Amino acid sequence: MGARILDGAAIARDMRRELLPRVADLTTRLGRRPALGIVLAGDNPASEIYVRNKMKAGDEAGLRVELLRLPATAGADEALALVEHLNGRDDVDGILVQAPLPAPFGPAGTRAVFDAIDPAKDVDGFSPVNVGLLTQGRPTLAPCTPSGIIRLLERSGIEVAGANAVVVGRSEIVGKPMALLLLQRDATVTICHSRTRDLAAVCARADILVAAIGRPAFVTADLVKPGATVVDVGINRVAERALAAALFAGFPERLAEFDRRGSAVVGDVHPAVRAVAGAVTPVPGGVGPLTIAMLLANTLEAAERRAARG
Ligand code: NDP
């Protein structure tokens, strides 16, 4: 029997609908819409698409989304000035700096820009203050992708407490906060990375396996315990037909779509995992929509907290 497909897109729609009355209520109380400021530096085509989607979603949720652009030639000083400007604006509740910043920023410049965001407005949950609060299990703005995955598990009735959870990937934005959020919910958590020994054996013990690696179809069926829940965070564009044909062997409609478009977006989990797992998230339509829904939820949360502080 095939795995149950966890419909992240449908859950994200529900979450977004549930935000509407809260946004309307806060708009009345504030006399303005809750607002998100987005800083977009450079002209990375993928970032343009992500930002456009975030703006559209924000608008549909009743938020005001303000886009502040910086040219690709801008330096860290200009980005820092923009973040400080948004920090100081009373009519801006959330700030998002779209990653990646242009290459000349380098790791130090990038870190400085993200660190400058007021933790109370840090809707991505990247600031050291919010990461510290998350680590201590205190209320905070937590990173959107792992928070969205927790909502997905909760709303899908997947038992987390006591489960063996394995997170493959240890990035600051997905892997590490994912592990912390699962631990807070009483899972027994293992974090894997590129230096993990015998990854297959570790993964095969997982009741909940989260793949956040960035390699197409990396998690194959032999890494998955029968009946496990597999959450696929990866977003990878595949353009080689031979690879697409191998990945979509049992999915003729996906291969046909690849042929029409000349490329396809695939996750970190091989499609054949569906024959073994108990439940899987699809790509697209799984974790991606939840990430956007959580961005809206975090922006509203930040606005509500600021309003409560007065
Ligand atoms: P990073 O590149 O920051 O991290 C990847 C992680 O995978 C690293 O910890 C790395 O280990 C680990 N890894 C790489 N190769 C292996 C391997 N062979 N075996 C075990 N572990 C390995 O990626 P992100 O966390 O930012 O993103 C992961 C994926 O999720 C990407 O495809 C990204 O596009 C997608 N993504 C999707 C989102 C969504 O909304 N759906 C949001 C954010 C990301 P090491 O640390 O040792 O290098």
mmCIF file of C-alpha atoms and ligand atoms in Angstrom:
data_model
loop_
_atom_site.group_PDB
_atom_site.id
_atom_site.type_symbol
_atom_site.label_atom_id
_atom_site.label_comp_id
_atom_site.label_asym_id
_atom_site.label_seq_id
_atom_site.Cartn_x
_atom_site.Cartn_y
_atom_site.Cartn_z
ATOM 1 C CA MET A 1 0.000 0.000 0.000
ATOM 2 C CA GLY A 2 1.274 3.494 -0.804
ATOM 3 C CA ALA A 3 2.084 6.054 1.871
ATOM 4 C CA ARG A 4 -0.472 8.579 2.999
ATOM 5 C CA ILE A 5 0.308 11.913 1.350
ATOM 6 C CA LEU A 6 0.465 14.729 3.901
ATOM 7 C CA ASP A 7 -1.159 17.636 2.117
ATOM 8 C CA GLY A 8 0.901 20.609 3.272
ATOM 9 C CA ALA A 9 -0.814 22.904 0.806
ATOM 10 C CA ALA A 10 -4.269 22.174 2.274
ATOM 11 C CA ILE A 11 -3.026 22.589 5.854
ATOM 12 C CA ALA A 12 -1.335 25.864 4.885
ATOM 13 C CA ARG A 13 -4.616 27.085 3.393
ATOM 14 C CA ASP A 14 -6.410 26.281 6.666
ATOM 15 C CA MET A 15 -3.728 28.063 8.677
ATOM 16 C CA ARG A 16 -3.962 31.134 6.452
ATOM 17 C CA ARG A 17 -7.738 31.207 6.721
ATOM 18 C CA GLU A 18 -7.503 31.017 10.509
ATOM 19 C CA LEU A 19 -5.275 34.111 10.534
ATOM 20 C CA LEU A 20 -7.872 36.315 8.829
ATOM 21 C CA PRO A 21 -10.044 37.172 11.872
ATOM 22 C CA ARG A 22 -6.937 37.822 13.998
ATOM 23 C CA VAL A 23 -5.537 40.151 11.333
ATOM 24 C CA ALA A 24 -8.885 41.951 11.059
ATOM 25 C CA ASP A 25 -9.107 42.334 14.838
ATOM 26 C CA LEU A 26 -5.571 43.711 15.143
ATOM 27 C CA THR A 27 -6.101 46.048 12.186
ATOM 28 C CA THR A 28 -9.076 47.551 13.989
ATOM 29 C CA ARG A 29 -7.153 47.889 17.238
ATOM 30 C CA LEU A 30 -4.053 49.421 15.627
ATOM 31 C CA GLY A 31 -5.867 51.539 13.089
ATOM 32 C CA ARG A 32 -3.524 50.113 10.455
ATOM 33 C CA ARG A 33 -2.710 46.733 8.968
ATOM 34 C CA PRO A 34 0.021 44.608 10.590
ATOM 35 C CA ALA A 35 3.061 45.086 8.377
ATOM 36 C CA LEU A 36 6.031 43.130 7.099
ATOM 37 C CA GLY A 37 9.102 44.835 5.643
ATOM 38 C CA ILE A 38 11.096 42.759 3.175
ATOM 39 C CA VAL A 39 14.658 43.661 2.220
ATOM 40 C CA LEU A 40 15.700 42.261 -1.148
ATOM 41 C CA ALA A 41 19.283 42.849 -2.233
ATOM 42 C CA GLY A 42 20.485 42.096 -5.750
ATOM 43 C CA ASP A 43 18.656 40.375 -8.588
ATOM 44 C CA ASN A 44 18.725 36.651 -7.824
ATOM 45 C CA PRO A 45 15.849 35.235 -9.950
ATOM 46 C CA ALA A 46 14.858 32.618 -7.341
ATOM 47 C CA SER A 47 14.747 35.298 -4.628
ATOM 48 C CA GLU A 48 12.543 37.443 -6.864
ATOM 49 C CA ILE A 49 10.046 34.560 -7.097
ATOM 50 C CA TYR A 50 10.163 33.813 -3.360
ATOM 51 C CA VAL A 51 9.630 37.476 -2.483
ATOM 52 C CA ARG A 52 6.786 37.835 -4.966
ATOM 53 C CA ASN A 53 5.058 34.798 -3.432
ATOM 54 C CA LYS A 54 5.547 36.132 0.087
ATOM 55 C CA MET A 55 4.126 39.525 -0.893
ATOM 56 C CA LYS A 56 1.089 37.954 -2.534
ATOM 57 C CA ALA A 57 0.437 35.707 0.469
ATOM 58 C CA GLY A 58 0.838 38.636 2.860
ATOM 59 C CA ASP A 59 -1.580 40.708 0.865
ATOM 60 C CA GLU A 60 -4.137 37.892 0.809
ATOM 61 C CA ALA A 61 -3.827 37.568 4.588
ATOM 62 C CA GLY A 62 -4.632 41.257 5.031
ATOM 63 C CA LEU A 63 -1.090 42.265 5.969
ATOM 64 C CA ARG A 64 0.719 45.240 4.486
ATOM 65 C CA VAL A 65 3.941 44.119 2.846
ATOM 66 C CA GLU A 66 6.576 46.689 2.014
ATOM 67 C CA LEU A 67 9.446 45.762 -0.291
ATOM 68 C CA LEU A 68 12.730 47.630 0.070
ATOM 69 C CA ARG A 69 15.231 46.889 -2.665
ATOM 70 C CA LEU A 70 18.986 47.252 -2.700
ATOM 71 C CA PRO A 71 21.092 47.041 -5.861
ATOM 72 C CA ALA A 72 23.453 44.072 -6.304
ATOM 73 C CA THR A 73 26.319 46.527 -5.811
ATOM 74 C CA ALA A 74 25.106 47.605 -2.358
ATOM 75 C CA GLY A 75 27.394 46.930 0.573
ATOM 76 C CA ALA A 76 26.663 45.675 4.067
ATOM 77 C CA ASP A 77 26.530 49.268 5.351
ATOM 78 C CA GLU A 78 23.566 50.096 3.135
ATOM 79 C CA ALA A 79 21.741 46.898 4.114
ATOM 80 C CA LEU A 80 22.426 47.610 7.789
ATOM 81 C CA ALA A 81 21.041 51.135 7.413
ATOM 82 C CA LEU A 82 17.882 49.750 5.843
ATOM 83 C CA VAL A 83 17.404 47.216 8.637
ATOM 84 C CA GLU A 84 17.949 49.942 11.251
ATOM 85 C CA HIS A 85 15.383 52.091 9.456
ATOM 86 C CA LEU A 86 12.826 49.241 9.646
ATOM 87 C CA ASN A 87 13.743 48.524 13.282
ATOM 88 C CA GLY A 88 12.861 52.106 14.137
ATOM 89 C CA ARG A 89 9.586 52.268 12.228
ATOM 90 C CA ASP A 90 6.577 51.909 14.489
ATOM 91 C CA ASP A 91 4.352 50.931 11.564
ATOM 92 C CA VAL A 92 6.487 47.884 10.681
ATOM 93 C CA ASP A 93 5.959 44.767 12.813
ATOM 94 C CA GLY A 94 8.104 42.191 11.051
ATOM 95 C CA ILE A 95 11.350 42.298 9.083
ATOM 96 C CA LEU A 96 12.581 39.716 6.623
ATOM 97 C CA VAL A 97 15.903 39.940 4.822
ATOM 98 C CA GLN A 98 15.701 37.661 1.809
ATOM 99 C CA ALA A 99 18.592 35.188 1.682
ATOM 100 C CA PRO A 100 20.999 34.782 0.065
ATOM 101 C CA LEU A 101 22.521 38.245 0.165
ATOM 102 C CA PRO A 102 24.784 38.971 -2.843
ATOM 103 C CA ALA A 103 28.140 37.159 -2.720
ATOM 104 C CA PRO A 104 30.224 40.272 -1.869
ATOM 105 C CA PHE A 105 28.494 40.465 1.541
ATOM 106 C CA GLY A 106 30.361 37.281 2.498
ATOM 107 C CA PRO A 107 29.505 35.281 5.623
ATOM 108 C CA ALA A 108 30.500 38.096 8.020
ATOM 109 C CA GLY A 109 28.491 40.787 6.216
ATOM 110 C CA THR A 110 25.493 38.490 5.928
ATOM 111 C CA ARG A 111 25.634 37.643 9.607
ATOM 112 C CA ALA A 112 25.936 41.312 10.570
ATOM 113 C CA VAL A 113 22.816 42.186 8.567
ATOM 114 C CA PHE A 114 20.732 39.380 10.061
ATOM 115 C CA ASP A 115 22.046 40.119 13.557
ATOM 116 C CA ALA A 116 20.917 43.751 13.217
ATOM 117 C CA ILE A 117 17.229 42.795 12.980
ATOM 118 C CA ASP A 118 15.322 43.697 16.144
ATOM 119 C CA PRO A 119 14.504 40.294 17.746
ATOM 120 C CA ALA A 120 10.920 41.487 18.342
ATOM 121 C CA LYS A 121 10.523 41.916 14.566
ATOM 122 C CA ASP A 122 12.608 38.893 13.520
ATOM 123 C CA VAL A 123 9.883 36.876 11.782
ATOM 124 C CA ASP A 124 12.406 34.356 10.419
ATOM 125 C CA GLY A 125 13.569 33.549 13.941
ATOM 126 C CA PHE A 126 17.252 33.769 12.984
ATOM 127 C CA SER A 127 18.496 36.248 15.578
ATOM 128 C CA PRO A 128 20.725 34.894 18.371
ATOM 129 C CA VAL A 129 18.190 36.128 20.942
ATOM 130 C CA ASN A 130 15.356 34.153 19.375
ATOM 131 C CA VAL A 131 17.556 31.107 18.808
ATOM 132 C CA GLY A 132 18.522 31.252 22.494
ATOM 133 C CA LEU A 133 14.881 31.461 23.578
ATOM 134 C CA LEU A 134 14.032 28.546 21.290
ATOM 135 C CA THR A 135 16.871 26.490 22.757
ATOM 136 C CA GLN A 136 15.500 27.105 26.235
ATOM 137 C CA GLY A 137 11.998 26.151 25.121
ATOM 138 C CA ARG A 138 10.660 29.646 25.788
ATOM 139 C CA PRO A 139 8.064 31.442 23.639
ATOM 140 C CA THR A 140 9.712 33.074 20.649
ATOM 141 C CA LEU A 141 9.504 33.624 16.921
ATOM 142 C CA ALA A 142 10.832 30.289 15.629
ATOM 143 C CA PRO A 143 12.085 29.678 12.065
ATOM 144 C CA CYS A 144 9.227 29.255 9.615
ATOM 145 C CA THR A 145 10.074 25.976 7.880
ATOM 146 C CA PRO A 146 10.491 23.789 10.979
ATOM 147 C CA SER A 147 7.563 25.516 12.718
ATOM 148 C CA GLY A 148 5.424 24.734 9.686
ATOM 149 C CA ILE A 149 6.518 21.092 9.821
ATOM 150 C CA ILE A 150 5.458 20.866 13.477
ATOM 151 C CA ARG A 151 2.017 22.221 12.541
ATOM 152 C CA LEU A 152 1.832 19.663 9.735
ATOM 153 C CA LEU A 153 2.650 16.785 12.090
ATOM 154 C CA GLU A 154 0.166 18.028 14.701
ATOM 155 C CA ARG A 155 -2.643 18.553 12.246
ATOM 156 C CA SER A 156 -1.991 15.221 10.550
ATOM 157 C CA GLY A 157 -2.231 13.357 13.854
ATOM 158 C CA ILE A 158 1.376 12.111 13.759
ATOM 159 C CA GLU A 159 2.535 11.212 17.262
ATOM 160 C CA VAL A 160 5.767 13.067 18.081
ATOM 161 C CA ALA A 161 6.166 12.381 21.821
ATOM 162 C CA GLY A 162 8.366 9.346 22.314
ATOM 163 C CA ALA A 163 9.049 8.918 18.600
ATOM 164 C CA ASN A 164 12.545 8.403 17.216
ATOM 165 C CA ALA A 165 13.012 11.496 15.068
ATOM 166 C CA VAL A 166 15.979 11.773 12.708
ATOM 167 C CA VAL A 167 16.754 15.111 11.075
ATOM 168 C CA VAL A 168 19.182 14.952 8.159
ATOM 169 C CA GLY A 169 20.748 18.411 7.819
ATOM 170 C CA ARG A 170 22.008 20.817 10.478
ATOM 171 C CA SER A 171 21.495 24.242 8.933
ATOM 172 C CA GLU A 172 20.558 27.175 11.135
ATOM 173 C CA ILE A 173 17.305 27.712 9.239
ATOM 174 C CA VAL A 174 15.992 24.150 9.021
ATOM 175 C CA GLY A 175 17.930 21.268 10.592
ATOM 176 C CA LYS A 176 18.927 22.686 13.995
ATOM 177 C CA PRO A 177 15.644 24.442 14.857
ATOM 178 C CA MET A 178 13.751 21.389 13.567
ATOM 179 C CA ALA A 179 15.632 19.197 16.027
ATOM 180 C CA LEU A 180 14.929 21.624 18.885
ATOM 181 C CA LEU A 181 11.216 21.820 18.121
ATOM 182 C CA LEU A 182 10.940 18.029 17.961
ATOM 183 C CA LEU A 183 12.878 17.692 21.219
ATOM 184 C CA GLN A 184 10.527 20.187 22.900
ATOM 185 C CA ARG A 185 7.695 17.887 21.900
ATOM 186 C CA ASP A 186 9.408 14.927 23.561
ATOM 187 C CA ALA A 187 10.773 13.152 20.505
ATOM 188 C CA THR A 188 14.102 11.350 20.821
ATOM 189 C CA VAL A 189 16.096 13.319 18.292
ATOM 190 C CA THR A 190 19.156 12.483 16.221
ATOM 191 C CA ILE A 191 20.733 15.084 13.922
ATOM 192 C CA CYS A 192 22.670 13.798 10.911
ATOM 193 C CA HIS A 193 25.003 15.630 8.526
ATOM 194 C CA SER A 194 27.657 15.015 5.919
ATOM 195 C CA ARG A 195 30.046 13.449 8.462
ATOM 196 C CA THR A 196 27.506 11.048 9.982
ATOM 197 C CA ARG A 197 28.702 7.443 9.949
ATOM 198 C CA ASP A 198 26.334 4.837 8.551
ATOM 199 C CA LEU A 199 23.610 7.325 7.762
ATOM 200 C CA ALA A 200 21.393 4.589 6.320
ATOM 201 C CA ALA A 201 21.313 2.672 9.596
ATOM 202 C CA VAL A 202 20.535 5.822 11.609
ATOM 203 C CA CYS A 203 17.744 6.853 9.243
ATOM 204 C CA ALA A 204 16.267 3.365 9.199
ATOM 205 C CA ARG A 205 15.529 3.671 12.944
ATOM 206 C CA ALA A 206 13.451 6.825 12.460
ATOM 207 C CA ASP A 207 9.731 6.914 13.132
ATOM 208 C CA ILE A 208 9.865 10.487 11.828
ATOM 209 C CA LEU A 209 12.524 11.282 9.224
ATOM 210 C CA VAL A 210 13.067 14.891 8.159
ATOM 211 C CA ALA A 211 15.237 15.366 5.061
ATOM 212 C CA ALA A 212 16.744 18.859 4.750
ATOM 213 C CA ILE A 213 19.825 18.183 2.663
ATOM 214 C CA GLY A 214 19.492 19.900 -0.695
ATOM 215 C CA ARG A 215 20.254 16.832 -2.830
ATOM 216 C CA PRO A 216 17.624 15.481 -5.198
ATOM 217 C CA ALA A 217 16.128 12.139 -4.148
ATOM 218 C CA PHE A 218 18.948 11.511 -1.676
ATOM 219 C CA VAL A 219 16.737 9.572 0.751
ATOM 220 C CA THR A 220 16.045 6.263 -0.924
ATOM 221 C CA ALA A 221 13.608 3.559 0.201
ATOM 222 C CA ASP A 222 16.309 1.513 1.954
ATOM 223 C CA LEU A 223 16.866 4.415 4.399
ATOM 224 C CA VAL A 224 13.258 4.386 5.518
ATOM 225 C CA LYS A 225 11.674 2.233 8.196
ATOM 226 C CA PRO A 226 8.401 0.718 6.983
ATOM 227 C CA GLY A 227 5.512 2.862 8.159
ATOM 228 C CA ALA A 228 7.685 5.903 9.045
ATOM 229 C CA THR A 229 6.608 9.494 8.481
ATOM 230 C CA VAL A 230 8.964 11.164 5.993
ATOM 231 C CA VAL A 231 9.071 14.955 5.739
ATOM 232 C CA ASP A 232 10.766 16.223 2.596
ATOM 233 C CA VAL A 233 12.125 19.769 2.954
ATOM 234 C CA GLY A 234 14.306 19.736 -0.172
ATOM 235 C CA ILE A 235 13.646 21.959 -3.151
ATOM 236 C CA ASN A 236 15.921 20.926 -6.012
ATOM 237 C CA ARG A 237 15.566 21.744 -9.684
ATOM 238 C CA VAL A 238 16.369 18.802 -11.959
ATOM 239 C CA ALA A 239 16.996 19.531 -15.638
ATOM 240 C CA GLU A 240 18.607 16.276 -16.889
ATOM 241 C CA ARG A 241 16.089 14.010 -18.564
ATOM 242 C CA ALA A 242 17.865 10.771 -17.636
ATOM 243 C CA LEU A 243 17.673 11.686 -13.948
ATOM 244 C CA ALA A 244 14.043 12.730 -14.281
ATOM 245 C CA ALA A 245 13.213 9.456 -16.041
ATOM 246 C CA ALA A 246 14.857 7.459 -13.232
ATOM 247 C CA LEU A 247 13.154 9.452 -10.461
ATOM 248 C CA PHE A 248 9.716 9.450 -12.028
ATOM 249 C CA ALA A 249 9.786 5.801 -13.176
ATOM 250 C CA GLY A 250 6.449 5.042 -11.506
ATOM 251 C CA PHE A 251 4.992 8.515 -12.051
ATOM 252 C CA PRO A 252 4.293 9.001 -15.787
ATOM 253 C CA GLU A 253 2.341 12.213 -15.203
ATOM 254 C CA ARG A 254 5.383 13.806 -13.514
ATOM 255 C CA LEU A 255 7.668 12.728 -16.346
ATOM 256 C CA ALA A 256 5.211 14.176 -18.846
ATOM 257 C CA GLU A 257 5.242 17.436 -16.909
ATOM 258 C CA PHE A 258 9.057 17.405 -16.938
ATOM 259 C CA ASP A 259 8.977 16.986 -20.726
ATOM 260 C CA ARG A 260 6.578 19.903 -21.087
ATOM 261 C CA ARG A 261 8.590 22.256 -18.869
ATOM 262 C CA GLY A 262 12.144 21.011 -19.461
ATOM 263 C CA SER A 263 12.796 20.769 -15.721
ATOM 264 C CA ALA A 264 11.120 19.706 -12.510
ATOM 265 C CA VAL A 265 11.336 20.522 -8.823
ATOM 266 C CA VAL A 266 12.106 17.459 -6.733
ATOM 267 C CA GLY A 267 12.655 16.978 -3.044
ATOM 268 C CA ASP A 268 15.416 15.279 -1.084
ATOM 269 C CA VAL A 269 13.306 12.125 -0.869
ATOM 270 C CA HIS A 270 13.140 9.592 -3.685
ATOM 271 C CA PRO A 271 9.602 9.056 -5.006
ATOM 272 C CA ALA A 272 9.984 5.273 -4.442
ATOM 273 C CA VAL A 273 9.958 5.947 -0.673
ATOM 274 C CA ARG A 274 6.188 6.148 -0.969
ATOM 275 C CA ALA A 275 6.082 2.352 -1.262
ATOM 276 C CA VAL A 276 7.681 1.939 2.181
ATOM 277 C CA ALA A 277 6.760 4.964 4.304
ATOM 278 C CA GLY A 278 3.525 5.357 6.235
ATOM 279 C CA ALA A 279 3.206 9.031 5.348
ATOM 280 C CA VAL A 280 5.192 11.461 3.184
ATOM 281 C CA THR A 281 5.080 15.126 2.252
ATOM 282 C CA PRO A 282 5.036 15.775 -1.494
ATOM 283 C CA VAL A 283 7.313 18.213 -3.344
ATOM 284 C CA PRO A 284 5.905 20.558 -4.442
ATOM 285 C CA GLY A 285 2.857 21.064 -2.200
ATOM 286 C CA GLY A 286 4.285 19.861 1.094
ATOM 287 C CA VAL A 287 6.619 21.897 3.268
ATOM 288 C CA GLY A 288 6.912 24.952 0.967
ATOM 289 C CA PRO A 289 3.362 26.283 1.460
ATOM 290 C CA LEU A 290 3.659 25.723 5.227
ATOM 291 C CA THR A 291 6.778 27.890 5.331
ATOM 292 C CA ILE A 292 4.869 30.799 3.814
ATOM 293 C CA ALA A 293 1.892 30.269 6.130
ATOM 294 C CA MET A 294 4.247 30.362 9.113
ATOM 295 C CA LEU A 295 5.836 33.581 7.873
ATOM 296 C CA LEU A 296 2.385 35.177 7.931
ATOM 297 C CA ALA A 297 1.663 33.661 11.355
ATOM 298 C CA ASN A 298 4.977 34.938 12.752
ATOM 299 C CA THR A 299 4.353 38.423 11.367
ATOM 300 C CA LEU A 300 0.951 38.509 13.032
ATOM 301 C CA GLU A 301 2.424 37.109 16.242
ATOM 302 C CA ALA A 302 5.121 39.820 16.239
ATOM 303 C CA ALA A 303 2.473 42.494 15.639
ATOM 304 C CA GLU A 304 0.208 41.168 18.403
ATOM 305 C CA ARG A 305 3.077 41.090 20.876
ATOM 306 C CA ARG A 306 4.150 44.617 19.996
ATOM 307 C CA ALA A 307 0.548 45.795 20.348
ATOM 308 C CA ALA A 308 0.261 44.084 23.748
ATOM 309 C CA ARG A 309 3.445 45.850 24.914
ATOM 310 C CA GLY A 310 1.890 49.144 23.827
HETATM 311 P P1 NDP B 1 22.106 23.651 3.754
HETATM 312 O O1 NDP B 1 22.891 23.473 2.507
HETATM 313 O O2 NDP B 1 22.341 24.845 4.619
HETATM 314 O O3 NDP B 1 22.301 22.353 4.675
HETATM 315 C C1 NDP B 1 22.293 21.077 4.136
HETATM 316 C C2 NDP B 1 22.597 20.082 5.214
HETATM 317 O O4 NDP B 1 22.598 18.797 4.617
HETATM 318 C C3 NDP B 1 23.954 20.299 5.878
HETATM 319 O O5 NDP B 1 23.842 20.215 7.277
HETATM 320 C C4 NDP B 1 24.789 19.167 5.313
HETATM 321 O O6 NDP B 1 25.760 18.658 6.214
HETATM 322 C C5 NDP B 1 23.754 18.096 5.051
HETATM 323 N N1 NDP B 1 24.234 17.186 4.036
HETATM 324 C C6 NDP B 1 24.715 17.496 2.809
HETATM 325 N N2 NDP B 1 25.108 16.376 2.173
HETATM 326 C C7 NDP B 1 24.872 15.361 3.022
HETATM 327 C C8 NDP B 1 25.088 13.961 2.948
HETATM 328 N N3 NDP B 1 25.636 13.392 1.867
HETATM 329 N N4 NDP B 1 24.744 13.195 3.993
HETATM 330 C C9 NDP B 1 24.196 13.777 5.104
HETATM 331 N N5 NDP B 1 23.977 15.089 5.237
HETATM 332 C C10 NDP B 1 24.325 15.867 4.200
HETATM 333 O O7 NDP B 1 20.585 23.543 3.319
HETATM 334 P P2 NDP B 1 19.229 24.106 3.989
HETATM 335 O O8 NDP B 1 19.003 23.493 5.317
HETATM 336 O O9 NDP B 1 19.178 25.565 3.857
HETATM 337 O O10 NDP B 1 18.170 23.517 2.931
HETATM 338 C C11 NDP B 1 18.040 22.133 2.703
HETATM 339 C C12 NDP B 1 17.084 21.914 1.554
HETATM 340 O O11 NDP B 1 15.804 22.418 1.940
HETATM 341 C C13 NDP B 1 17.424 22.648 0.265
HETATM 342 O O12 NDP B 1 16.983 21.848 -0.827
HETATM 343 C C14 NDP B 1 16.593 23.915 0.340
HETATM 344 O O13 NDP B 1 16.289 24.434 -0.944
HETATM 345 C C15 NDP B 1 15.358 23.394 1.001
HETATM 346 N N6 NDP B 1 14.594 24.393 1.746
HETATM 347 C C16 NDP B 1 13.234 24.347 1.590
HETATM 348 C C17 NDP B 1 12.426 25.192 2.287
HETATM 349 C C18 NDP B 1 10.962 25.084 2.119
HETATM 350 O O14 NDP B 1 10.237 26.006 2.454
HETATM 351 N N7 NDP B 1 10.462 23.945 1.622
HETATM 352 C C19 NDP B 1 12.980 26.231 3.186
HETATM 353 C C20 NDP B 1 14.420 26.139 3.350
HETATM 354 C C21 NDP B 1 15.169 25.251 2.630
HETATM 355 P P3 NDP B 1 27.043 19.525 6.704
HETATM 356 O O15 NDP B 1 26.495 20.490 7.725
HETATM 357 O O16 NDP B 1 27.937 18.509 7.297
HETATM 358 O O17 NDP B 1 27.584 20.209 5.493
#
